[in-house]
CSV table of C-alpha atoms in Angstrom, one decimal:
chain,number,residue,atom,x,y,z
A,1,MET,CA,29.4,-36.1,50.7
A,2,THR,CA,28.3,-39.7,50.7
A,3,ILE,CA,30.0,-42.3,48.5
A,4,ALA,CA,28.3,-45.4,47.4
A,5,PRO,CA,29.7,-48.3,49.4
A,6,ASP,CA,30.0,-50.5,46.3
A,7,ARG,CA,32.4,-48.4,44.2
A,8,ALA,CA,35.5,-46.1,44.5
A,9,PRO,CA,35.5,-42.6,44.3
A,10,GLY,CA,35.7,-41.3,40.7
A,11,VAL,CA,34.5,-44.4,39.2
A,12,ALA,CA,31.4,-44.0,37.0
A,13,PRO,CA,28.4,-46.1,37.8
A,14,ALA,CA,27.5,-48.8,35.8
A,15,ALA,CA,24.7,-48.1,33.3
A,16,ILE,CA,21.4,-48.3,34.5
A,17,ASP,CA,18.9,-51.2,33.0
A,18,PRO,CA,15.7,-49.8,31.7
A,19,ARG,CA,13.7,-52.7,33.2
A,20,VAL,CA,15.5,-52.6,36.6
A,21,PHE,CA,14.6,-48.8,36.8
A,22,ARG,CA,11.3,-49.3,35.9
A,23,ASP,CA,10.7,-52.0,38.4
A,24,THR,CA,12.4,-49.6,41.0
A,25,LEU,CA,10.2,-46.8,40.3
A,26,GLY,CA,7.2,-49.3,40.6
A,27,HIS,CA,7.9,-49.0,44.5
A,28,TYR,CA,6.4,-45.5,44.4
A,29,ALA,CA,2.5,-45.8,44.5
A,30,SER,CA,0.8,-43.5,42.0
A,31,GLY,CA,-2.9,-43.0,41.2
A,32,ILE,CA,-4.3,-43.8,37.5
A,33,THR,CA,-5.7,-41.4,35.4
A,34,ILE,CA,-7.2,-41.4,31.8
A,35,ILE,CA,-6.1,-38.4,29.7
A,36,GLY,CA,-8.7,-37.8,27.2
A,37,GLY,CA,-9.7,-35.4,24.3
A,38,ILE,CA,-12.0,-35.1,21.5
A,39,GLU,CA,-11.1,-35.6,17.8
A,40,ASP,CA,-13.6,-35.3,15.0
A,41,GLY,CA,-16.4,-35.4,17.6
A,42,ALA,CA,-15.4,-38.8,19.0
A,43,PRO,CA,-13.5,-39.3,22.5
A,44,VAL,CA,-9.7,-40.5,22.2
A,45,GLY,CA,-7.6,-41.2,25.5
A,46,PHE,CA,-5.0,-43.0,27.2
A,47,THR,CA,-4.1,-44.7,30.7
A,48,CYS,CA,-1.3,-42.5,32.3
A,49,GLN,CA,0.2,-42.9,35.7
A,50,SER,CA,2.6,-39.8,35.6
A,51,PHE,CA,0.1,-37.2,36.6
A,52,TYR,CA,0.8,-34.5,39.6
A,53,SER,CA,-0.2,-30.9,40.4
A,54,VAL,CA,2.3,-28.1,39.6
A,55,SER,CA,0.9,-24.6,40.8
A,56,THR,CA,-2.1,-23.1,42.4
A,57,GLU,CA,-1.5,-19.7,40.7
A,58,PRO,CA,-2.2,-20.3,38.0
A,59,PRO,CA,-3.7,-23.6,38.4
A,60,LEU,CA,-1.5,-26.0,36.5
A,61,VAL,CA,-1.2,-29.7,36.4
A,62,SER,CA,1.4,-32.0,34.3
A,63,PHE,CA,1.5,-35.4,32.8
A,64,SER,CA,3.9,-37.3,30.9
A,65,VAL,CA,3.2,-39.3,27.8
A,66,MET,CA,5.8,-41.7,25.8
A,67,THR,CA,7.1,-39.9,22.7
A,68,THR,CA,5.9,-42.7,20.7
A,69,SER,CA,2.2,-42.5,21.6
A,70,THR,CA,-0.2,-42.5,18.8
A,71,THR,CA,-3.1,-41.0,21.1
A,72,TYR,CA,-1.4,-37.9,22.3
A,73,PRO,CA,-0.7,-36.1,19.1
A,74,ARG,CA,-4.5,-36.3,18.3
A,75,ILE,CA,-5.2,-34.6,21.7
A,76,ARG,CA,-2.2,-32.2,21.1
A,77,SER,CA,-4.0,-30.9,17.9
A,78,THR,CA,-6.9,-29.6,19.9
A,79,GLY,CA,-4.9,-27.6,22.4
A,80,ARG,CA,-6.8,-29.1,25.4
A,81,PHE,CA,-7.2,-32.2,27.5
A,82,SER,CA,-9.2,-33.8,30.5
A,83,VAL,CA,-7.9,-35.7,33.3
A,84,ASN,CA,-10.1,-38.5,34.7
A,85,VAL,CA,-8.6,-39.9,38.1
A,86,LEU,CA,-9.9,-43.5,38.5
A,87,SER,CA,-11.8,-44.6,41.4
A,88,HIS,CA,-10.9,-47.8,43.5
A,89,HIS,CA,-13.5,-49.9,41.4
A,90,GLN,CA,-12.1,-48.8,38.0
A,91,HIS,CA,-9.4,-51.2,37.3
A,92,THR,CA,-11.0,-52.4,34.2
A,93,VAL,CA,-11.2,-48.9,32.8
A,94,SER,CA,-7.5,-48.6,33.5
A,95,ASN,CA,-6.9,-52.0,31.5
A,96,GLN,CA,-9.1,-51.1,28.9
A,97,PHE,CA,-7.4,-47.7,28.1
A,98,ALA,CA,-3.9,-49.3,28.5
A,99,ARG,CA,-4.6,-51.5,25.4
A,100,SER,CA,-3.5,-50.8,21.7
A,101,GLY,CA,-5.8,-51.3,18.7
A,102,THR,CA,-9.1,-51.4,20.3
A,103,ASP,CA,-12.2,-49.2,21.1
A,104,LYS,CA,-10.8,-47.7,24.3
A,105,TRP,CA,-14.4,-45.9,24.9
A,106,ALA,CA,-16.6,-49.2,24.3
A,107,GLY,CA,-19.1,-49.3,27.2
A,108,ILE,CA,-17.4,-46.1,28.9
A,109,ASP,CA,-20.2,-43.8,30.2
A,110,TRP,CA,-18.9,-40.3,29.8
A,111,SER,CA,-20.1,-36.8,29.5
A,112,PRO,CA,-18.6,-33.7,28.0
A,113,ALA,CA,-17.0,-31.0,30.1
A,114,ALA,CA,-17.8,-27.3,28.9
A,115,SER,CA,-15.0,-27.7,26.5
A,116,GLY,CA,-16.2,-30.9,25.0
A,117,ASN,CA,-13.6,-33.2,26.6
A,118,PRO,CA,-14.6,-36.2,27.9
A,119,VAL,CA,-15.3,-36.7,31.5
A,120,ILE,CA,-15.7,-40.6,32.6
A,121,ALA,CA,-18.8,-41.2,35.0
A,122,ASP,CA,-17.8,-42.2,38.6
A,123,THR,CA,-14.1,-41.2,38.8
A,124,LEU,CA,-12.5,-40.0,41.8
A,125,MET,CA,-12.2,-36.6,40.2
A,126,TRP,CA,-11.7,-34.7,37.0
A,127,LEU,CA,-10.2,-31.5,35.5
A,128,ASP,CA,-10.2,-30.0,32.1
A,129,CYS,CA,-7.2,-28.3,30.8
A,130,ASP,CA,-5.8,-26.1,28.0
A,131,ILE,CA,-2.3,-27.1,27.0
A,132,TRP,CA,0.3,-24.6,28.6
A,133,ALA,CA,3.6,-26.0,27.7
A,134,GLU,CA,5.3,-29.1,26.5
A,135,HIS,CA,8.8,-30.3,27.1
A,136,GLU,CA,10.9,-33.0,25.8
A,137,ALA,CA,12.3,-35.3,28.4
A,138,GLY,CA,14.0,-38.5,27.2
A,139,ASP,CA,11.6,-40.9,25.7
A,140,HIS,CA,8.8,-38.8,27.2
A,141,LEU,CA,7.2,-35.6,26.7
A,142,ILE,CA,6.1,-33.5,30.1
A,143,VAL,CA,2.9,-31.8,29.3
A,144,ILE,CA,1.5,-28.9,31.5
A,145,GLY,CA,-1.9,-27.9,31.5
A,146,ARG,CA,-4.0,-25.0,32.8
A,147,VAL,CA,-7.1,-26.1,34.5
A,148,ASN,CA,-10.3,-24.2,33.5
A,149,GLU,CA,-12.7,-26.5,35.0
A,150,MET,CA,-12.7,-29.2,37.6
A,151,SER,CA,-15.4,-31.8,39.3
A,152,PRO,CA,-17.5,-30.3,42.2
A,153,ALA,CA,-17.0,-31.4,45.6
A,154,SER,CA,-20.1,-33.4,45.4
A,155,TRP,CA,-18.2,-35.7,42.8
A,156,HIS,CA,-15.7,-36.6,45.2
A,157,LYS,CA,-17.0,-39.7,47.0
A,158,HIS,CA,-15.0,-42.7,46.1
A,159,ASP,CA,-11.4,-43.9,47.2
A,160,PRO,CA,-8.5,-43.9,44.7
A,161,LEU,CA,-7.3,-46.5,42.3
A,162,LEU,CA,-3.7,-47.0,43.2
A,163,TYR,CA,-0.9,-48.8,41.1
A,164,PHE,CA,2.0,-50.2,43.2
A,165,LYS,CA,4.7,-52.6,42.2
A,166,GLY,CA,2.8,-53.8,39.1
A,167,LYS,CA,-0.6,-54.3,40.8
A,168,TYR,CA,-3.6,-52.3,41.3
A,169,ARG,CA,-4.1,-51.3,45.1
A,170,HIS,CA,-6.7,-49.9,47.4
A,171,LEU,CA,-6.1,-47.6,50.4
A,172,ARG,CA,-6.9,-48.9,53.8
A,173,GLU,CA,-6.8,-47.2,57.1
A,174,VAL,CA,-3.9,-46.9,59.2
A,175,GLU,CA,-4.6,-48.6,62.5
A,176,GLY,CA,-3.5,-47.0,65.8
């Protein structure tokens, strides 16, 4: 067992400052997604970084959302959602969906998946899911979705939009 060098055995660690915790986690690069749904015939959605695959059999994915979200309950009520993984050139789309109190879909080119959920044009990839499970986790909900439809291979022609240390980033080839 390794003991942290700055504290004695049996001494409880200091409380973790939420801002410092968030900044520390910012050192993990992530992709950016737009989680979408349809409410009363109109698209709804929000920007989400906490997205990952869970299982291939059955095909499951997950995302996390703040419990204070006003958009997710509108998506939850339909029992399904879409995941739009943004391409390297879509940082303005990410910013638009991250703002509260605006028309997030203004100027966004999208088409419906078979379920009706919104698929944003020119994304890196997309998935359409039914809600499989939901779990409370602190100030977030962990939502697991079963994938019913996904982008075809011909759709996958861009590099991802990445987020790292509070800024959008792009991939570059490793030399050597």
